[in-house]
Coordinates of C-alpha atoms in Angstrom, one line a residue:
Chain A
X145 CA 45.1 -30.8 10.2
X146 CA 43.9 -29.5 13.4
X147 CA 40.1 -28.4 13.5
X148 CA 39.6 -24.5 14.2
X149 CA 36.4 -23.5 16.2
X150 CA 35.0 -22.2 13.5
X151 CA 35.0 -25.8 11.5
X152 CA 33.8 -27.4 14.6
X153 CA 30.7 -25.4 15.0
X154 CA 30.1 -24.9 11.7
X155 CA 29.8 -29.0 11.6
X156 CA 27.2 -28.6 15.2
X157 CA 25.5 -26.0 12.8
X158 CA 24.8 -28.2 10.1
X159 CA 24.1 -31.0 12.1
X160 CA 21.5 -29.2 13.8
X161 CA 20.1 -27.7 10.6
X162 CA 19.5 -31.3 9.7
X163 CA 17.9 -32.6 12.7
X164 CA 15.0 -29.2 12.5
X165 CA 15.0 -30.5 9.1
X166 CA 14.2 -33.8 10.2
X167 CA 11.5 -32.2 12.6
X168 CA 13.4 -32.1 15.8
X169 CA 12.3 -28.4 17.1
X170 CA 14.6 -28.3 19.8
X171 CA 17.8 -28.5 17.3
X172 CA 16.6 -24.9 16.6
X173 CA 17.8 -23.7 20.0
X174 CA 21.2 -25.0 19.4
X175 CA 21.2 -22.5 16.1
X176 CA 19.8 -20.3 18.1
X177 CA 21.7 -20.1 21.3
X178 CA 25.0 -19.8 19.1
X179 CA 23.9 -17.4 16.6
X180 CA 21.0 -15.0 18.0
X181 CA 22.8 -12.5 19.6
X182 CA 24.8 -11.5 17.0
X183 CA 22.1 -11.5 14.6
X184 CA 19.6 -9.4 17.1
X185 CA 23.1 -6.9 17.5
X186 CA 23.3 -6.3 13.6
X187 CA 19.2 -6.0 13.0
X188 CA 19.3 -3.2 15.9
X189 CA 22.4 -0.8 14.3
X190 CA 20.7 -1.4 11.1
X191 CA 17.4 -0.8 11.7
X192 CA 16.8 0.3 15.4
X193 CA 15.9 -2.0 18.4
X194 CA 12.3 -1.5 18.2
X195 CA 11.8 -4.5 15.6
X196 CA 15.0 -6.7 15.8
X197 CA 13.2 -8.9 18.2
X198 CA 10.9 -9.5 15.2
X199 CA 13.2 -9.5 12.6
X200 CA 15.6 -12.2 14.1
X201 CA 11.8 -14.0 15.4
X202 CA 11.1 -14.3 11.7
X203 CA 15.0 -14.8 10.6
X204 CA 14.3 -18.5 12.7
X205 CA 11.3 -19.1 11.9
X206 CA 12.1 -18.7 7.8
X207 CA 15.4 -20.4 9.0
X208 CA 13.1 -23.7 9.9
X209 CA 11.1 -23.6 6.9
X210 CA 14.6 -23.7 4.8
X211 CA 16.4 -26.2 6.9
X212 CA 16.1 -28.6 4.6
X213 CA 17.7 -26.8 1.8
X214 CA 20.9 -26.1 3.5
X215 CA 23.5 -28.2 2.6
X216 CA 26.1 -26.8 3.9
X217 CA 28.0 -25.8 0.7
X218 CA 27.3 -22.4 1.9
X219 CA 30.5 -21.1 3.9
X220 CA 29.1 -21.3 6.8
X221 CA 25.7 -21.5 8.7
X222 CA 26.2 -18.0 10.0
X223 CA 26.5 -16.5 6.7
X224 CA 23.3 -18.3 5.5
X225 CA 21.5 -16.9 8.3
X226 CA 22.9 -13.5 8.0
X227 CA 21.8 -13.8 4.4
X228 CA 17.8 -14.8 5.8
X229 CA 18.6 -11.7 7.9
X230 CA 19.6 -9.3 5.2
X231 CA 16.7 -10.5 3.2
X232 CA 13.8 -10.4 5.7
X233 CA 15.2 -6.4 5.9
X234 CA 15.2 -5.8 3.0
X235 CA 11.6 -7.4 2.5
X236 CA 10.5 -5.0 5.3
X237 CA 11.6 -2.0 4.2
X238 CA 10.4 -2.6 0.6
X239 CA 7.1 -3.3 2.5
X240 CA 7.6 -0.1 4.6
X241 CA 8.2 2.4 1.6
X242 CA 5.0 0.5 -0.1
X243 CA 2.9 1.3 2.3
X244 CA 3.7 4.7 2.6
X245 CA 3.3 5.4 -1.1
X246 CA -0.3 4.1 -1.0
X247 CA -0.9 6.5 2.1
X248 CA 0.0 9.3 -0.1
X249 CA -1.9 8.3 -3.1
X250 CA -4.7 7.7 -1.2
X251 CA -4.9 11.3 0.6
X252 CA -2.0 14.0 0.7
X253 CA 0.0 14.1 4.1
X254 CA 3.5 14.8 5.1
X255 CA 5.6 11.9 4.0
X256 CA 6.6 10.1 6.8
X257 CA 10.7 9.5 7.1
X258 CA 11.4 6.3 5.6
X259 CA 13.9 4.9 7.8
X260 CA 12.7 5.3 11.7
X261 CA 14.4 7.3 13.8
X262 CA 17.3 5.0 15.9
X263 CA 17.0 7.0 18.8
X264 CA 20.8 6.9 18.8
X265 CA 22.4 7.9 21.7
X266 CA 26.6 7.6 21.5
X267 CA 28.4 9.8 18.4
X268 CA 29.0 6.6 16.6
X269 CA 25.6 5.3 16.3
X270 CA 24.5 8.7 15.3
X271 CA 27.4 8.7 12.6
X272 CA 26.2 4.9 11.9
X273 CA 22.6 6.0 11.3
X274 CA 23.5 8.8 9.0
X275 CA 25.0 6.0 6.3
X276 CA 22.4 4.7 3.9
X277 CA 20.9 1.1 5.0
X278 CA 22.8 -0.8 2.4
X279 CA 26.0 1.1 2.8
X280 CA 25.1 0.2 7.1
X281 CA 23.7 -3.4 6.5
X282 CA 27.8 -4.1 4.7
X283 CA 29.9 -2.1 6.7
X284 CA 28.5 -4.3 10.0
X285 CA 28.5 -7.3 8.1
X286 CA 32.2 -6.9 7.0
X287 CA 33.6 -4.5 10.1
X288 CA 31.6 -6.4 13.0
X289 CA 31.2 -10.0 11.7
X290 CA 34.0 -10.3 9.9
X291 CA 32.4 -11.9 6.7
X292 CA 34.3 -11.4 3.8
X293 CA 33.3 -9.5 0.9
X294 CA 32.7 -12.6 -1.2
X295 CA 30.3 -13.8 1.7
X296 CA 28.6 -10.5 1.6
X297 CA 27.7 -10.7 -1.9
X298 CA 26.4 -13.9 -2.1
X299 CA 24.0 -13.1 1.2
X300 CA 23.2 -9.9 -0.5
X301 CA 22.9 -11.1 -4.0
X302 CA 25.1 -8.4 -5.3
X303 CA 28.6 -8.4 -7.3
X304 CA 31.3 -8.3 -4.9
X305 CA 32.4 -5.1 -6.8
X306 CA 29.4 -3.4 -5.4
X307 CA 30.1 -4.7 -1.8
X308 CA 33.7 -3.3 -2.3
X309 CA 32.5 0.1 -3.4
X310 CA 29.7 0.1 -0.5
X311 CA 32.1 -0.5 2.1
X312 CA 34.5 2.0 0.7
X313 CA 31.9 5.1 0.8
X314 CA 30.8 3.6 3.9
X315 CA 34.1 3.6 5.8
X316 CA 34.7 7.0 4.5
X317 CA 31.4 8.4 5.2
X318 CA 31.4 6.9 9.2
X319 CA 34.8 8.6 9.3
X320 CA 34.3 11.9 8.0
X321 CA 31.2 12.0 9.9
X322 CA 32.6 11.3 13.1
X323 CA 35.6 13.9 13.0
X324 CA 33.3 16.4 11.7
X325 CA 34.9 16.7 8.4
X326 CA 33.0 18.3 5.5
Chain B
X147 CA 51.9 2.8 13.9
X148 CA 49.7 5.0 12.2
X149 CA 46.6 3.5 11.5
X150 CA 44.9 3.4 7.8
X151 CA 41.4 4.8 6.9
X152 CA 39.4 1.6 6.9
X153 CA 41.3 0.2 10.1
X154 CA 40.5 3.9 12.0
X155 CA 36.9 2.6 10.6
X156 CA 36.8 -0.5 12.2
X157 CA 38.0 1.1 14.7
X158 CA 35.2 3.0 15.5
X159 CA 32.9 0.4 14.7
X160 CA 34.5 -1.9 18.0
X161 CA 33.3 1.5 20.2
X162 CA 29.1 0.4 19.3
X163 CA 27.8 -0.5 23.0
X164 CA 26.0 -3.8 23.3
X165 CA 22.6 -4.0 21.3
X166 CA 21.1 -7.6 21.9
X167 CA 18.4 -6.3 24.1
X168 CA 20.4 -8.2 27.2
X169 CA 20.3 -12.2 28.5
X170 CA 16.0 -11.6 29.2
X171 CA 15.2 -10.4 25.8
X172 CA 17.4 -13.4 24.3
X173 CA 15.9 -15.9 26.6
X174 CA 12.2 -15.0 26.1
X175 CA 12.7 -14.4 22.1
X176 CA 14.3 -18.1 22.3
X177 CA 11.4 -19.5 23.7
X178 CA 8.8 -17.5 21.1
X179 CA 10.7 -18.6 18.5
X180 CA 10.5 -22.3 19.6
X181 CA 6.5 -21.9 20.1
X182 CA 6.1 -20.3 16.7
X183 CA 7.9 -23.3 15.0
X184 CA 6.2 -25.9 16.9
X185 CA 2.7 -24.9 16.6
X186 CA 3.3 -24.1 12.7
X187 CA 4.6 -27.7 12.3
X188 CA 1.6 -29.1 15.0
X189 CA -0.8 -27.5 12.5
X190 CA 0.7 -29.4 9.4
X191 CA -0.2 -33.3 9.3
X192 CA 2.4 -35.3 10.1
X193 CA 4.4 -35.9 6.7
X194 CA 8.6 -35.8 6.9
X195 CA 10.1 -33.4 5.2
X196 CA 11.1 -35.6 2.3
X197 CA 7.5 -36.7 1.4
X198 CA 6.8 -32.1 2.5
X199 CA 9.4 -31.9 -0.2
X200 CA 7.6 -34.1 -2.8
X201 CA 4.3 -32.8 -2.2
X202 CA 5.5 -29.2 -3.1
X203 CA 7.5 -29.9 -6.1
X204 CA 4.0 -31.6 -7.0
X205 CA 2.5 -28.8 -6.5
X206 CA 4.8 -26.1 -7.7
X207 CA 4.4 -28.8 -11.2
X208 CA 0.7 -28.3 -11.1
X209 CA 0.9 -24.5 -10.9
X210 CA 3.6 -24.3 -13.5
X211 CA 1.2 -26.6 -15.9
X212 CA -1.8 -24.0 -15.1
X213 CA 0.0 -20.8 -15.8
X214 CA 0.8 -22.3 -18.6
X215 CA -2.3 -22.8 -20.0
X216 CA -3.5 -19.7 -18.6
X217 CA -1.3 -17.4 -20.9
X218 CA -2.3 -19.8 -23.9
X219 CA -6.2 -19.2 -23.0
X220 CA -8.1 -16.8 -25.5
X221 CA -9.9 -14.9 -23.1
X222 CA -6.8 -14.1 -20.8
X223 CA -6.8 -10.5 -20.0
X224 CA -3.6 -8.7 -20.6
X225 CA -2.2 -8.7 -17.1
X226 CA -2.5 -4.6 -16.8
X227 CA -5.4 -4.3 -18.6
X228 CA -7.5 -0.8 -17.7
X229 CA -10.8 -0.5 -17.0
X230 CA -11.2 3.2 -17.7
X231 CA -11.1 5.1 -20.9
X232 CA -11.0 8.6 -20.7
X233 CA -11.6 11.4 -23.9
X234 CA -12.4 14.7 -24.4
X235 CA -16.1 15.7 -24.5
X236 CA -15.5 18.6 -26.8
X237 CA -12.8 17.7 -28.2
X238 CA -10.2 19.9 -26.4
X239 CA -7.1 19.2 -25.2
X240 CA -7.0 17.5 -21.8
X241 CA -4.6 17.1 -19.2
X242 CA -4.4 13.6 -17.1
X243 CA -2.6 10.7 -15.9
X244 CA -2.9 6.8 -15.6
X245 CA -1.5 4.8 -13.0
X246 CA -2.3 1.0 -12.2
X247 CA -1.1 -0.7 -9.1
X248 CA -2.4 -3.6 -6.8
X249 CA -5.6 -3.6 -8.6
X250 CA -6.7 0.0 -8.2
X251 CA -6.6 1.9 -11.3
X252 CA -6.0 5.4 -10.4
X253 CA -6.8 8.4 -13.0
X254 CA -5.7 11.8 -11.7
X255 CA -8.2 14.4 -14.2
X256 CA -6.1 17.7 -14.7
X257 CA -8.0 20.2 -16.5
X258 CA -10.6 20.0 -19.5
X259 CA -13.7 18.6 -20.3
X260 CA -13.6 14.8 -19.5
X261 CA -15.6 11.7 -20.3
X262 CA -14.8 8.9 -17.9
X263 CA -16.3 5.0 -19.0
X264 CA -15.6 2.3 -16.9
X265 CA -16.6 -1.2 -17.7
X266 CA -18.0 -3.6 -15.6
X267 CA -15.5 -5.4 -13.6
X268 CA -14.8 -7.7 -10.2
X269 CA -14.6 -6.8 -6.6
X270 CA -10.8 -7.1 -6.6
X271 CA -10.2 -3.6 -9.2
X272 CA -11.1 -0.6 -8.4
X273 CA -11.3 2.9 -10.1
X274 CA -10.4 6.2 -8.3
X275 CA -10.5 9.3 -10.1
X276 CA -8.6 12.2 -8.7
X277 CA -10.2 15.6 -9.2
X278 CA -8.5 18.3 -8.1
X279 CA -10.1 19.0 -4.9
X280 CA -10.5 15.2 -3.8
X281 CA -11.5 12.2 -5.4
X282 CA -14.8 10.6 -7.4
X283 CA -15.4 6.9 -6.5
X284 CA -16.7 4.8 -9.5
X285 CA -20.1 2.6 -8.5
X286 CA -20.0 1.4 -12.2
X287 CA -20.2 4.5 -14.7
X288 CA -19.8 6.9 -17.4
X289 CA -19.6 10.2 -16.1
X290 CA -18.5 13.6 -17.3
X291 CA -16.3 15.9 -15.3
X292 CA -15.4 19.5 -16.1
X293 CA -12.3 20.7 -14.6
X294 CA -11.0 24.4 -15.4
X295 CA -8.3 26.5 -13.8
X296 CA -7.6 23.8 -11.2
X297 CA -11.2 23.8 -9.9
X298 CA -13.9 20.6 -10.4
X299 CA -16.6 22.7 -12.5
X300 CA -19.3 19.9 -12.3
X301 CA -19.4 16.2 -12.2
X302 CA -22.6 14.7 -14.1
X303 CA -23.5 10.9 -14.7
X304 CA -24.6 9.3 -18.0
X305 CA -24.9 5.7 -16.4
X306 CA -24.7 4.2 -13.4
X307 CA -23.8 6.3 -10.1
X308 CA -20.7 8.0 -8.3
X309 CA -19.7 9.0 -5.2
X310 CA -18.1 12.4 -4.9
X311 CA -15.3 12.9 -2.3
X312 CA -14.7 16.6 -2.0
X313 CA -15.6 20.4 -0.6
X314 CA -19.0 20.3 0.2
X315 CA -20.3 17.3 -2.0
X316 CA -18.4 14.6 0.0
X317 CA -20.1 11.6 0.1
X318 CA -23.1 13.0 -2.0
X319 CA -23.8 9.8 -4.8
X320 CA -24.8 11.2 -8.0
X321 CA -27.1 8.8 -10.6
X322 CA -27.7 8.7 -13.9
X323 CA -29.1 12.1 -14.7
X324 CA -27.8 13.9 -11.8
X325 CA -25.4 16.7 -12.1
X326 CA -23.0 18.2 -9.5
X327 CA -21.9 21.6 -10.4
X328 CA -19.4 23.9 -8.2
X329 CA -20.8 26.8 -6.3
X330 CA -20.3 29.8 -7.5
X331 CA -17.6 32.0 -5.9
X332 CA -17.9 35.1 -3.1
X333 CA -17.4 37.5 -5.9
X334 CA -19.7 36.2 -8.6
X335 CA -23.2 37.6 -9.6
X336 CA -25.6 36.2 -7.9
X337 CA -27.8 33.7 -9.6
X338 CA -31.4 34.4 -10.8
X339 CA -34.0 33.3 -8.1
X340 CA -37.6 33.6 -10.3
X341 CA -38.7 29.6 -9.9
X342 CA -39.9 28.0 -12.8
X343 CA -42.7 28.9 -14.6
X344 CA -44.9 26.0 -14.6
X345 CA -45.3 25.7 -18.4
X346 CA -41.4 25.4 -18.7
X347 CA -40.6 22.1 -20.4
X348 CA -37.6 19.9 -20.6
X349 CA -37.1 17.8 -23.5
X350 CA -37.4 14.1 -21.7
X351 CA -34.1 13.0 -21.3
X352 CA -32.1 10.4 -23.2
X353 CA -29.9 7.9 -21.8
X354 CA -26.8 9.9 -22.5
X355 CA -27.5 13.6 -22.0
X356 CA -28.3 14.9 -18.9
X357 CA -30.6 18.2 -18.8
X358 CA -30.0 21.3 -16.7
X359 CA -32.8 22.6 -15.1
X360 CA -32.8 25.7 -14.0
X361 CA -33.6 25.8 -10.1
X362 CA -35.3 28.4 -7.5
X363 CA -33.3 27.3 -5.1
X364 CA -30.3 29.8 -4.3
X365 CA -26.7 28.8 -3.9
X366 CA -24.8 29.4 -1.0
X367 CA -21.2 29.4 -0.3
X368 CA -18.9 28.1 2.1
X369 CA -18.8 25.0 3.2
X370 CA -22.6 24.4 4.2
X371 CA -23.3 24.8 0.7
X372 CA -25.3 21.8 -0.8
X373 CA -24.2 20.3 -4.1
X374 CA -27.0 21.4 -6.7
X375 CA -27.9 18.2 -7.4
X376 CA -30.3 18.6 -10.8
X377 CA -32.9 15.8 -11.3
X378 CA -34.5 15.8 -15.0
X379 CA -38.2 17.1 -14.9
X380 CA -41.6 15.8 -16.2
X381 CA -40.1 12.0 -16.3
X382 CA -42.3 9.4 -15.0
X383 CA -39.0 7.7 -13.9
X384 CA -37.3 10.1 -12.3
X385 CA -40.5 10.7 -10.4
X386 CA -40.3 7.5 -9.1
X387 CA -36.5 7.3 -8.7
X388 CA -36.7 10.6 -6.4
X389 CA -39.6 9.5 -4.3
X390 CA -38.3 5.9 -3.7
X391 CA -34.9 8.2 -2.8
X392 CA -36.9 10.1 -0.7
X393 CA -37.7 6.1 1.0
X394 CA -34.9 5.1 1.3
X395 CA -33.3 7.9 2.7
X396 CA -36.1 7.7 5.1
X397 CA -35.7 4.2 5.8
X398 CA -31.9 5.1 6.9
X399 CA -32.7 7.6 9.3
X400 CA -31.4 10.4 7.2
X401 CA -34.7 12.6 8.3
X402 CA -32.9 15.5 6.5
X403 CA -31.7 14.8 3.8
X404 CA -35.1 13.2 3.1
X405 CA -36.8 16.5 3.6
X406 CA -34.4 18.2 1.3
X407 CA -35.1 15.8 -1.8
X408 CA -39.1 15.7 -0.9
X409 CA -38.4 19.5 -1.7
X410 CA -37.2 18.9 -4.4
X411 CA -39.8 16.3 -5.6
X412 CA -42.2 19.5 -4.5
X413 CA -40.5 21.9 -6.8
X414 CA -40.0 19.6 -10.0
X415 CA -43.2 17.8 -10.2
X416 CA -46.1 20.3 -8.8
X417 CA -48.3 17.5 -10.3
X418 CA -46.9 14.6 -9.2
X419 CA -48.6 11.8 -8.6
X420 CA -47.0 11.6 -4.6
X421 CA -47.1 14.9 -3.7
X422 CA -49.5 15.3 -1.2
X423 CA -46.9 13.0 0.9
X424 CA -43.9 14.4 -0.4
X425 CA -45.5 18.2 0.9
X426 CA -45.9 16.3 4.1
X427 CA -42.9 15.3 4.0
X428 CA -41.1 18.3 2.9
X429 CA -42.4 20.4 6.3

């Protein structure tokens, strides 16, 4: 059976994982080099462009750290990392809406928006940031890397069923949105 | 071919412009990425990951074997134990809330008559009452507060001290004895100003009840207005606790302040033993 690309770098991705498991640093920037654009292009729609450089930064780094645990069982070595990814945002914004609670317990001010402005500038990021972070993070995830909804879940730790129902309302929403219906 | 929903979706999705931050911004976050994994792993000593792995299921055993004996252990504190309790002085009802969260144990005080204890504890809790102007800061207490129609009335320490964080008294620290009580409003009648007849005595004070003593001193709105802050009279103690105030506040350069409590010293002990200094003090 003839090997598709995705087979054959998924087998350079786990070989590599292996090797930075094994301490060889430099293995990293063959993850890297295949996988970081994508991964900095999906932290910016979800979150803006003014932290994916940290986000992805952390993504490797916690990607290093764990190299020894993956296996490759997982579909693929781009889905594991895209589940690091969704975690280390999630993580962050928890931290994010923390930190802002405290501020207002501590002295009253005007709550701060929780999400940060995008600074969109085409109509579809603008209709993009209007969807709710977990209704963005699967609608890229499924629309723009082409995981499937099973692959989604398990990154996300959700049931599929909520992935399916996210990416309905998010479909619908981006839509709606960007005709200008009601 | 008319396209469905989800594909006119996707559709729209393909339309996003480029977002990597371009070939620079890859590059350089490449090489930070490489440094921070490198000089993380230079910092470890040098152990392969299979004896890393060993070492941490060794240790994640140990921790497991602690906690263990930890929850077992007869003086283990339940884990959202409170350091406050709060009841009514008169026995009215009161309104207030509880809330407990990274250590800081935050009582918002509503309206009543409220008596606040709060046991000793470590450096990492902390107590934070909420009044409804600002905030009282617990230095190791009991305290009463007196809260009516959404204004502080007065805050007055049993034991210990506080640190009041609102309208005019912020950062004024009140001791055992002391009393904070709100100024009067614009429209009030003004308060008596006839000092105290020398003769007037104040029962000596016990460790729990603070005495109100009446004061020549007149209130004055706005916010200049000093807390009245009441000191118990004809106490040997207190004598010495406000002149070694007056000290100390010289000692910290507060050249003000000191002159207001050497008046005060003046005023409630005409025959103390330090007045002569205090007067001098006091000009």
């Amino acid at each position: 059976m003839a090997r598709t690309a995705d087979g054959a770098r998924d087998d350079a991705d786990t070989t590599a994982l292996r090797h930075v498991a094994d301490g060889d640093v430099n293995a990293l920037g063959e993850v890297y080099d295949r996988h970081a654009r994508s991964l900095l292009t999906f932290v910016a729609r979800v979150s803006g462009p003014i932290d994916a450089e940290d986000v992805v930064h952390t993504v490797f780094v916690r990607a290093a750290r764990l190299a020894g645990s993956y296996d490759g069982r997982a579909s693929s070595a781009r889905s594991w990392l895209f589940g690091i990814t969704a975690k280390v945002l999630q993580e962050r914004r928890r931290s994010f809406v923390r930190g802002v609670r405290a501020l207002l317990r501590l002295d009253s001010m005007a709550a701060p928006a929780v999400i940060p402005a995008m600074g969109s500038r085409t109509d579809i990021e603008r209709s993009l940031a209007a969807l709710t972070e977990a209704k963005r993070v699967v609608i890229l995830l499924a629309d723009l890397e082409g995981f499937t909804c099973d692959e989604i879940a398990q990154m996300l730790g959700i049931p599929v069923g909520t992935v399916w129902t996210r990416l309905h309302h998010a479909r619908r929403e981006l839509r709606n949105f960007y005709e200008g219906a009601p | 071919m008319k396209r469905s929903p989800d594909e006119s979706a996707r559709d729209l999705l393909e339309g996003l412009p480029p977002a990597d931050g371009g070939d620079v911004a890859v590059r350089r976050l490449r090489q930070r990425v490489l440094d921070s994994i490198s000089a993380a792993r230079e910092k470890q000593p040098n152990r392969s990951p299979r004896m890393v792995r060993r070492l941490a299921l060794g240790a994640t055993f140990f921790v497991a074997s602690a906690a263990i004996v930890l929850l077992w252990s007869p003086w283990r504190q339940p884990p959202t134990a409170v350091l406050a309790s709060v009841q009514s002085i008169d026995g009215a009802p009161i309104l207030w809330a509880r809330n407990v969260e990274n250590g800081i144990e935050w009582l918002t005080l509503r309206d009543g008559a409220f008596r606040v204890r709060i046991r000793p504890h470590g450096a990492d809790r902390r107590v934070v009452v909420h009044v409804p102007e600002g905030r009282v800061d617990d230095l190791g207490t009991i305290f009463d507060v007196r809260i009516q129609g959404g204004k502080t009335i007065s805050v007055s320490v049993l034991d210990g001290h506080v640190q009041l964080w609102f309208g005019g008294a912020r950062g004024v620290i009140l001791g055992a004895g002391e009393i904070w009580e709100a100024p009067p409003s614009p429209n009030s009648v003004p308060r008596p100003t006839t000092p105290i007849a020398p003769a007037t005595k104040v029962e000596p004070q016990s460790a729990v009840t603070p005495q109100k003593v009446t004061s020549s001193e007149k209130v004055r709105g706005g916010s200049s207005h000093r807390p009245a802050v009441r000191k118990p009279a004809n106490d040997d103690r207190s004598e010495d606790a406000a002149y070694l105030k007056v000290v100390d506040l010289l000692r910290s350069g507060q050249r003000d302040k000191a002159r207001t409590v050497a008046r005060d010293y003046v005023r409630h002990f005409p025959a103390g033993f330090r007045r002569t200094e205090m007067e001098a003090i006091a000009k």
